[in-house]
PDB file of C-alpha atoms in Angstrom:
ATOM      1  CA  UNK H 279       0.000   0.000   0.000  1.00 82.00           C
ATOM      2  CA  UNK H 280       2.816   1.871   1.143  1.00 88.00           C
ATOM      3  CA  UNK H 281       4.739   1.578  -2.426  1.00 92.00           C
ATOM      4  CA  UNK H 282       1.151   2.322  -4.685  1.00 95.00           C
ATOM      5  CA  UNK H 283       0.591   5.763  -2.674  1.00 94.00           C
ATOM      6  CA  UNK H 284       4.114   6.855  -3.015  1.00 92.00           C
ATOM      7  CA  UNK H 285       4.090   5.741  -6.623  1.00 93.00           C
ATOM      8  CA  UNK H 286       0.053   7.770  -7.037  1.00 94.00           C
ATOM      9  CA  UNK H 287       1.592  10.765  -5.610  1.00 91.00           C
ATOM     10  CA  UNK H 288       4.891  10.986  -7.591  1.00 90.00           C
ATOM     11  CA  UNK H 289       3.295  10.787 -10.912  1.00 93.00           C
ATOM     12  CA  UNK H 290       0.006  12.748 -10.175  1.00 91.00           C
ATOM     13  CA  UNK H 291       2.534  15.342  -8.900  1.00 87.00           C
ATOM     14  CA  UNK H 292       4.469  15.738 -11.641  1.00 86.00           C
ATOM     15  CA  UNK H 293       1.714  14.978 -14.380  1.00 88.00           C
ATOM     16  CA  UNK H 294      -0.446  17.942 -13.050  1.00 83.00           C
ATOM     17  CA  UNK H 295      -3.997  17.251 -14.418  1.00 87.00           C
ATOM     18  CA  UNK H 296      -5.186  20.338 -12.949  1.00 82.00           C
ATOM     19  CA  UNK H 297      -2.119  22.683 -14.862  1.00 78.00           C
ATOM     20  CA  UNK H 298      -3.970  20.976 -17.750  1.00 83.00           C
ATOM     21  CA  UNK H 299      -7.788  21.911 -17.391  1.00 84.00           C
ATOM     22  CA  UNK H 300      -6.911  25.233 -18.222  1.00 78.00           C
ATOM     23  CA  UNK H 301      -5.479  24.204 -21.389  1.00 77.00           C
ATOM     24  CA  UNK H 302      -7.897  21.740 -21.724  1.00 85.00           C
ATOM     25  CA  UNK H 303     -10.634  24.275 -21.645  1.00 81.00           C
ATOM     26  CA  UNK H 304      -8.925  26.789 -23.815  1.00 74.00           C
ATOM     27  CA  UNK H 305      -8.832  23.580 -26.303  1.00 77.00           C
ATOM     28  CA  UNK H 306     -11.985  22.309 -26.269  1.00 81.00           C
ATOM     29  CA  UNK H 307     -14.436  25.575 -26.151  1.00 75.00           C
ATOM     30  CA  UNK H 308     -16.158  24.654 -29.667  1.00 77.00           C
ATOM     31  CA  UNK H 309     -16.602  20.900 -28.658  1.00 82.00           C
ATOM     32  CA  UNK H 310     -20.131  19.744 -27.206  1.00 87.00           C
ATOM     33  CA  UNK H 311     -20.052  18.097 -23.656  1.00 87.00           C
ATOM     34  CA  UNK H 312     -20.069  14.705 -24.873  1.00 89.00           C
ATOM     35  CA  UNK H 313     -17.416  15.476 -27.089  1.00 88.00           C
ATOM     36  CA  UNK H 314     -14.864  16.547 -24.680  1.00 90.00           C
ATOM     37  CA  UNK H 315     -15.760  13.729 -22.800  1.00 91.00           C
ATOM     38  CA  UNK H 316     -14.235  11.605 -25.763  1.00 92.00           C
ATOM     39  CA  UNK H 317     -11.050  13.870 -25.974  1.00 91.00           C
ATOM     40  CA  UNK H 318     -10.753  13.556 -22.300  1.00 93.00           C
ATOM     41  CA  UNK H 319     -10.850   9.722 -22.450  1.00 93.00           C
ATOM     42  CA  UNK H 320      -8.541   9.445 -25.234  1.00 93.00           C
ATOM     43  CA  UNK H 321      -5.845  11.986 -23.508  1.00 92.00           C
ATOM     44  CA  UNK H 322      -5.741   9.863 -20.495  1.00 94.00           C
ATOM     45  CA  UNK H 323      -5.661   6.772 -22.282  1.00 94.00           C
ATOM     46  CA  UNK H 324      -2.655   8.149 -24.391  1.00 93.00           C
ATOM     47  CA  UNK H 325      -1.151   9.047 -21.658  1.00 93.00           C
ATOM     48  CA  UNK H 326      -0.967   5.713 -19.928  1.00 94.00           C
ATOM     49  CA  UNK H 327      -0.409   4.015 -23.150  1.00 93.00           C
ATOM     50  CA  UNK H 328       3.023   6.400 -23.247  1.00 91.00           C
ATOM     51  CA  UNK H 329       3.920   5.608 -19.309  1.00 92.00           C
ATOM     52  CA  UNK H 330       3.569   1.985 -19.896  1.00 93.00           C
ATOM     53  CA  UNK H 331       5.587   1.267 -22.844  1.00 91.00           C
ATOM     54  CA  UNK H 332       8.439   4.002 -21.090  1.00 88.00           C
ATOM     55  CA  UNK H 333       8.181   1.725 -17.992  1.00 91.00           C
ATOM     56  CA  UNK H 334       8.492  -1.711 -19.270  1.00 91.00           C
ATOM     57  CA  UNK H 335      11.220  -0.331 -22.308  1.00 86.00           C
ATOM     58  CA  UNK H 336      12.897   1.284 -19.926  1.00 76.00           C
ATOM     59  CA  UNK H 337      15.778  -0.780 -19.353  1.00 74.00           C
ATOM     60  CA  UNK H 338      16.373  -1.332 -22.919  1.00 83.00           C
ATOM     61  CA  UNK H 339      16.742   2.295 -23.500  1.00 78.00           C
ATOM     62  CA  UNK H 340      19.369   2.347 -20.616  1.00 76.00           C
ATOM     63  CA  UNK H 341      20.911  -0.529 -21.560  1.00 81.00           C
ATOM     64  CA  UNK H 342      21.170   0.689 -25.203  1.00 83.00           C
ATOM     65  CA  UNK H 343      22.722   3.729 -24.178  1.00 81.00           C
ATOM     66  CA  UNK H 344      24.731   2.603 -21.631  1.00 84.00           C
ATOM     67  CA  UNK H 345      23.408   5.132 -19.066  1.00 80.00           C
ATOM     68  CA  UNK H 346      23.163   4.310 -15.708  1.00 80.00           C
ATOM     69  CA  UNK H 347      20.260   4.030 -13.310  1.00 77.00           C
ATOM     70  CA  UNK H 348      22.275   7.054 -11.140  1.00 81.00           C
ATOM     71  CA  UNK H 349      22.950   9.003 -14.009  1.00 83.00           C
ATOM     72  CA  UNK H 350      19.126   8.342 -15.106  1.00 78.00           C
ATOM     73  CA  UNK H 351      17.989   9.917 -11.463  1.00 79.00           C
ATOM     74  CA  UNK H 352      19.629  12.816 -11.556  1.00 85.00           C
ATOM     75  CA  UNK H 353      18.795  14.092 -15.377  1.00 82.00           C
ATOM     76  CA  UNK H 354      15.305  12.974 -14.265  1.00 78.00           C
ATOM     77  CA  UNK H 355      15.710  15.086 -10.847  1.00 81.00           C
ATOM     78  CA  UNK H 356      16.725  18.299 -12.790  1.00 85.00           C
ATOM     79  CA  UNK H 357      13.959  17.503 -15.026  1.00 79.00           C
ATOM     80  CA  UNK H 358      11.155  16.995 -12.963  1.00 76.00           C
ATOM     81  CA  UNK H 359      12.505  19.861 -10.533  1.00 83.00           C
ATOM     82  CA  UNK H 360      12.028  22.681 -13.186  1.00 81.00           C
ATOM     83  CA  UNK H 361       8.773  21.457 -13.725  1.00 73.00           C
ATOM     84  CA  UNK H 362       8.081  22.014 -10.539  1.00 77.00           C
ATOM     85  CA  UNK H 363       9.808  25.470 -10.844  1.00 82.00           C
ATOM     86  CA  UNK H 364       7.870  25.992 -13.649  1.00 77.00           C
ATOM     87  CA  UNK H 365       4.234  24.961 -11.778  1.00 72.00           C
ATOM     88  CA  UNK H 366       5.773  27.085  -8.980  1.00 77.00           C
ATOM     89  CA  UNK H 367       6.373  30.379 -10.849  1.00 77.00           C
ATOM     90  CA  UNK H 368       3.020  29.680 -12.738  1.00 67.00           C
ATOM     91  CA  UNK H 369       5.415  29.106 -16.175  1.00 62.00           C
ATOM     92  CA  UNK H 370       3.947  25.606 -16.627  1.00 53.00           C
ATOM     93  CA  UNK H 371       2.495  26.144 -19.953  1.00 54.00           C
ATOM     94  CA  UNK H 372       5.490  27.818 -21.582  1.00 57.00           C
ATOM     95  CA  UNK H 373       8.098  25.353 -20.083  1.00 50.00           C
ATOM     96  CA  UNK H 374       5.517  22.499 -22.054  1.00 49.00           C
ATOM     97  CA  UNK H 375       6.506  25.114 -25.149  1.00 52.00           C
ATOM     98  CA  UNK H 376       2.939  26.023 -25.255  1.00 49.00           C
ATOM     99  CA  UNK H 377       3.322  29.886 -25.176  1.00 52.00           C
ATOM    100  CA  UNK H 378       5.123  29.459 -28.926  1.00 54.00           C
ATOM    101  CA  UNK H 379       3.052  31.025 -31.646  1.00 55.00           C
ATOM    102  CA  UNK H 380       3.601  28.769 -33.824  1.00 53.00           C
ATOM    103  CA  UNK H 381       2.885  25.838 -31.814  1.00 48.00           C
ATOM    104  CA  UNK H 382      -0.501  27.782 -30.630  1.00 50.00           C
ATOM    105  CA  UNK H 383      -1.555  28.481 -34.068  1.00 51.00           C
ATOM    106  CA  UNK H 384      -1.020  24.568 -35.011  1.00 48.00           C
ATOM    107  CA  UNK H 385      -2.760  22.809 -32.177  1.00 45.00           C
ATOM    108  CA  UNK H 386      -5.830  25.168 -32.832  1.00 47.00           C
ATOM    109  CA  UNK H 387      -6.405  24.304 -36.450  1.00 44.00           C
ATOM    110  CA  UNK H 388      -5.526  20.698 -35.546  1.00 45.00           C
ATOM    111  CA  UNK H 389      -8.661  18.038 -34.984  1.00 47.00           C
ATOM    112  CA  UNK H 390      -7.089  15.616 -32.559  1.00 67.00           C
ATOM    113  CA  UNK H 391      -5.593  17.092 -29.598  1.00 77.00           C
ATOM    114  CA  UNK H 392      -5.666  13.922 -27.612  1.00 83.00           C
ATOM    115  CA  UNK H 393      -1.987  12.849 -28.153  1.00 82.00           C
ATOM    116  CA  UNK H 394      -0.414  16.111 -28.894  1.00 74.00           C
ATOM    117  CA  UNK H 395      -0.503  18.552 -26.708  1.00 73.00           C
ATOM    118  CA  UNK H 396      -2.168  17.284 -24.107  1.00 80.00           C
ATOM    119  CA  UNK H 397      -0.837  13.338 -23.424  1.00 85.00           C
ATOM    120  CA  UNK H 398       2.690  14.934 -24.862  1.00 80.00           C
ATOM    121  CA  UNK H 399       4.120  16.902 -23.263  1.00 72.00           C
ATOM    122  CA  UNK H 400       1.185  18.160 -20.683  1.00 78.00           C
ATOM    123  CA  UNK H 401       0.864  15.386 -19.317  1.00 87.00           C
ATOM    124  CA  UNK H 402       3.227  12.087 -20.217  1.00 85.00           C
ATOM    125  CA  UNK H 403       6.191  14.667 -20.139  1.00 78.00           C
ATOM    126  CA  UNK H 404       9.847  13.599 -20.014  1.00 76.00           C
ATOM    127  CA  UNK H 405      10.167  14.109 -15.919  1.00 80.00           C
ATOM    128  CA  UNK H 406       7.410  11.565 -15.602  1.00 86.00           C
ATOM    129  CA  UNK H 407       8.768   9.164 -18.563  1.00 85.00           C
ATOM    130  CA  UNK H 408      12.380   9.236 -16.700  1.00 83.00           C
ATOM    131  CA  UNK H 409      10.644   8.335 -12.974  1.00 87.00           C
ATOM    132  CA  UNK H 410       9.051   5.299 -14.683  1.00 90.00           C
ATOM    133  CA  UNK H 411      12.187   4.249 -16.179  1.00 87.00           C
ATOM    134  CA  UNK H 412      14.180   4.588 -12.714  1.00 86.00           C
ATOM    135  CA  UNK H 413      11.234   3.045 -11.378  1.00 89.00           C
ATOM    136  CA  UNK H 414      11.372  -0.238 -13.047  1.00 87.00           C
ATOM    137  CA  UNK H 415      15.130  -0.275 -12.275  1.00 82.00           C
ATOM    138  CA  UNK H 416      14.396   0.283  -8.828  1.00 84.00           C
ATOM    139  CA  UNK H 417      11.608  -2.456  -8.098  1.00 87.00           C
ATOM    140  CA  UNK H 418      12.647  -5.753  -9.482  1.00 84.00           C
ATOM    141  CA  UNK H 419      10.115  -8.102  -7.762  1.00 90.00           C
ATOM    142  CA  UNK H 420       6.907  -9.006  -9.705  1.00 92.00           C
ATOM    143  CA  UNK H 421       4.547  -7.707  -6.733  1.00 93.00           C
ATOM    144  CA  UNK H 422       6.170  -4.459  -7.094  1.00 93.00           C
ATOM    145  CA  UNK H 423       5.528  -3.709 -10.614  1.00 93.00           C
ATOM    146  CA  UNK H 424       2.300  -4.655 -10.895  1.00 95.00           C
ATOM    147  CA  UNK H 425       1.421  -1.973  -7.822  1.00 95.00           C
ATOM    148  CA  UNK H 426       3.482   0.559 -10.033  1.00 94.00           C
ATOM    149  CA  UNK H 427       1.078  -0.563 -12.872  1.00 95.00           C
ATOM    150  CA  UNK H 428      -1.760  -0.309 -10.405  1.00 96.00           C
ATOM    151  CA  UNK H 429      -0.853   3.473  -9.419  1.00 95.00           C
ATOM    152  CA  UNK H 430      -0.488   4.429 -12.901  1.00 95.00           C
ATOM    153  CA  UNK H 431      -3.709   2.631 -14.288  1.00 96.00           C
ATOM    154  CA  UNK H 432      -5.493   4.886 -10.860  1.00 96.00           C
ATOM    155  CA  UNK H 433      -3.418   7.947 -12.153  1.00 95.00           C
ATOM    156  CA  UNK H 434      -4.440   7.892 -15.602  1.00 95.00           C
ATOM    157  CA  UNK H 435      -8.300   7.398 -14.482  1.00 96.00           C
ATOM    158  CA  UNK H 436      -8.119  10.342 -12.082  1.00 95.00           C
ATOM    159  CA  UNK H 437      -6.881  12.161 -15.079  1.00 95.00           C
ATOM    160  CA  UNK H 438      -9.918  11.233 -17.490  1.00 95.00           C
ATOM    161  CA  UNK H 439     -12.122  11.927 -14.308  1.00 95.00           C
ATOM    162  CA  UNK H 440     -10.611  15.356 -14.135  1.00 93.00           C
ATOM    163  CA  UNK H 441     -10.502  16.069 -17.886  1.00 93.00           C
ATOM    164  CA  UNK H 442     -14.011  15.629 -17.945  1.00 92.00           C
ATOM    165  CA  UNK H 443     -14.997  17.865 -15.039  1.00 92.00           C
ATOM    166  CA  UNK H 444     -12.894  20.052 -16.155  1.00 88.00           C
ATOM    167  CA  UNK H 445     -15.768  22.577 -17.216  1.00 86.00           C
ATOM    168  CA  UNK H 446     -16.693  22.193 -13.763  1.00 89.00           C
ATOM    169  CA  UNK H 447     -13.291  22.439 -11.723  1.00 85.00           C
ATOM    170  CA  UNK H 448     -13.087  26.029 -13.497  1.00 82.00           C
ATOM    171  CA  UNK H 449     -16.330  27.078 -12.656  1.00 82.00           C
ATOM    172  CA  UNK H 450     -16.213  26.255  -9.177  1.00 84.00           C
ATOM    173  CA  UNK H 451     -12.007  26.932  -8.306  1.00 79.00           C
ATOM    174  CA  UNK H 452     -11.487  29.621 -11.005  1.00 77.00           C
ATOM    175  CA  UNK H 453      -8.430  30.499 -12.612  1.00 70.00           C
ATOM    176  CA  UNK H 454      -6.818  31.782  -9.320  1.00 77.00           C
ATOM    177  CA  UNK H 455      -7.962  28.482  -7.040  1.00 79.00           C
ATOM    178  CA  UNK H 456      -6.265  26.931 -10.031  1.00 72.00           C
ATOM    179  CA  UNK H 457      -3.330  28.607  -9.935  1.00 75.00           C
ATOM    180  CA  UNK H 458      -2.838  27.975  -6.355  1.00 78.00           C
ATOM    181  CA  UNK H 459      -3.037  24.255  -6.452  1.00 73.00           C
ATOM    182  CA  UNK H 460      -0.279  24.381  -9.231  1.00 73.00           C
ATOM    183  CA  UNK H 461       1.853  26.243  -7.476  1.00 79.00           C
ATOM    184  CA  UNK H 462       1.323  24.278  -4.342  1.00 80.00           C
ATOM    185  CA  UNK H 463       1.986  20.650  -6.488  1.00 76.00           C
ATOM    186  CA  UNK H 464       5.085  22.402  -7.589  1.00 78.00           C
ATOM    187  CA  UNK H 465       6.496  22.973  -4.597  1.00 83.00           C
ATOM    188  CA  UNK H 466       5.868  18.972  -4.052  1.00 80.00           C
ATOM    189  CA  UNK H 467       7.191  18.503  -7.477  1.00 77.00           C
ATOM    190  CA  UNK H 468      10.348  20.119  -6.978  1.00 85.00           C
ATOM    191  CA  UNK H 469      10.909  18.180  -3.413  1.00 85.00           C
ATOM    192  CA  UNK H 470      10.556  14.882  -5.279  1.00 80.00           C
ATOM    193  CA  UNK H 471      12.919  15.948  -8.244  1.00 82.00           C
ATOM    194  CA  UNK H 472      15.788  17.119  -5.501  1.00 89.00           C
ATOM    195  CA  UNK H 473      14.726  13.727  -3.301  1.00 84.00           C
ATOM    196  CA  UNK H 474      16.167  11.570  -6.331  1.00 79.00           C
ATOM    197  CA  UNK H 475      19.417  13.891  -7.184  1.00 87.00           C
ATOM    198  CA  UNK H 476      20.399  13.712  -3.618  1.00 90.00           C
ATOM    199  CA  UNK H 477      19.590   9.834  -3.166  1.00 84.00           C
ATOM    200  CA  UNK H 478      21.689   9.038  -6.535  1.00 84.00           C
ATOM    201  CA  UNK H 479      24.496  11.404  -5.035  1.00 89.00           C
ATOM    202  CA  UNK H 480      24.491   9.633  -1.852  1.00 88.00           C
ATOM    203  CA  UNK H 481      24.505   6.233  -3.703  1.00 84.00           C
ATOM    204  CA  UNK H 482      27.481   7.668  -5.638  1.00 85.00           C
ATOM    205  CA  UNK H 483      29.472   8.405  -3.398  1.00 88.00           C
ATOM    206  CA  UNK H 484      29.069   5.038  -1.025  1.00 86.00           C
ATOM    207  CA  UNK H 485      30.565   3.401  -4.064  1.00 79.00           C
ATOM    208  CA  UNK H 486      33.276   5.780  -4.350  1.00 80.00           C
ATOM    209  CA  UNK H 487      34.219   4.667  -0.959  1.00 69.00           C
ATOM    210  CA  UNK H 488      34.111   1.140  -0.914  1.00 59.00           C
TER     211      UNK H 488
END
């Protein structure tokens, strides 16, 4: 229990659903109600799609590369620590590369939305792709990956569940409640993204001393 709330709160931390509603919303303002519920259900299901094929490929990619699983948590701790700078400073949108002209003037004449922008990067982003990866390094036994699995199939559901109330969640938080709660997450964020730079240091340097 212990291993799938840890696991819940990492990646629901660092994916942000509710940085996304806005966007969401901006998104789908000329869709009826039943179809955002469809774009909603597709995002999230993108989304886990994309975590679950970075989580069991994970240790091919290292392997391939020859990185290692230290080297992994500490790219991933910068990474997922300026998204949490960026949720913090209320930059979350433009450190996605959302605030690009181009990019806005492409997603709006664009039909599907599902998969780009909102499963990538708003959501299945690199700091979250990178936990998964360490993740599945980390936690070899069977038991232990399917409660990862568990956390992330819960994640992704919560998502879709927030997607589609996202009309709602704006209506009754507003812009600033939203803000707040972003800016709160990222402070969580950025304590989870420092947690795995100073655990890989530590493990670092144990070895360097042996």
């Amino acid at each position: 229990m212990e291993l799938f709330l840890a696991t819940f709160g990492a990646l629901f931390s660092i994916m942000n659903p509710l940085g996304t509603v806005p966007v969401f919303v901006g998104l789908s303002l000329e869709n009826t109600k039943k179809e955002r519920a469809v774009i909603a259900f597709w995002t999230s299901l993108n989304a886990c799609i994309i975590l679950l094929l970075s989580f069991f490929a994970g240790k091919y990619i290292l392997s391939f590369f020859g990185i290692s699983i230290d080297a992994l948590k500490i790219a991933g701790g910068l990474i997922i620590a300026s998204s949490g700078f960026a949720l913090l400073t209320g930059k979350f949108a433009e450190h996605k590369g959302m605030k690009r002209k181009r990019v806005e003037e492409d997603i709006r004449s664009r039909n599907e939305i599902s998969l780009t922008p909102l499963a990538i990067p708003m959501l299945a982003g690199p700091g979250t792709i990178s936990l998964l990866i360490t993740y599945n390094q980390e936690f070899q036994e069977l038991q232990d990956k399917g409660i990862i699995i568990g956390a992330l199939l819960f994640t992704t559901i919560c998502i879709y569940l927030i997607l589609k109330s996202s009309y709602l969640i704006v209506k009754f938080l507003g812009a600033s409640g939203i803000n707040a709660l972003s800016r709160i997450i990222g402070f969580i964020v950025i304590a989870i993204g420092i947690e795995y730079i100073i655990s890989s240091v530590v493990n670092i340097i144990s070895h360097l001393n042996l």
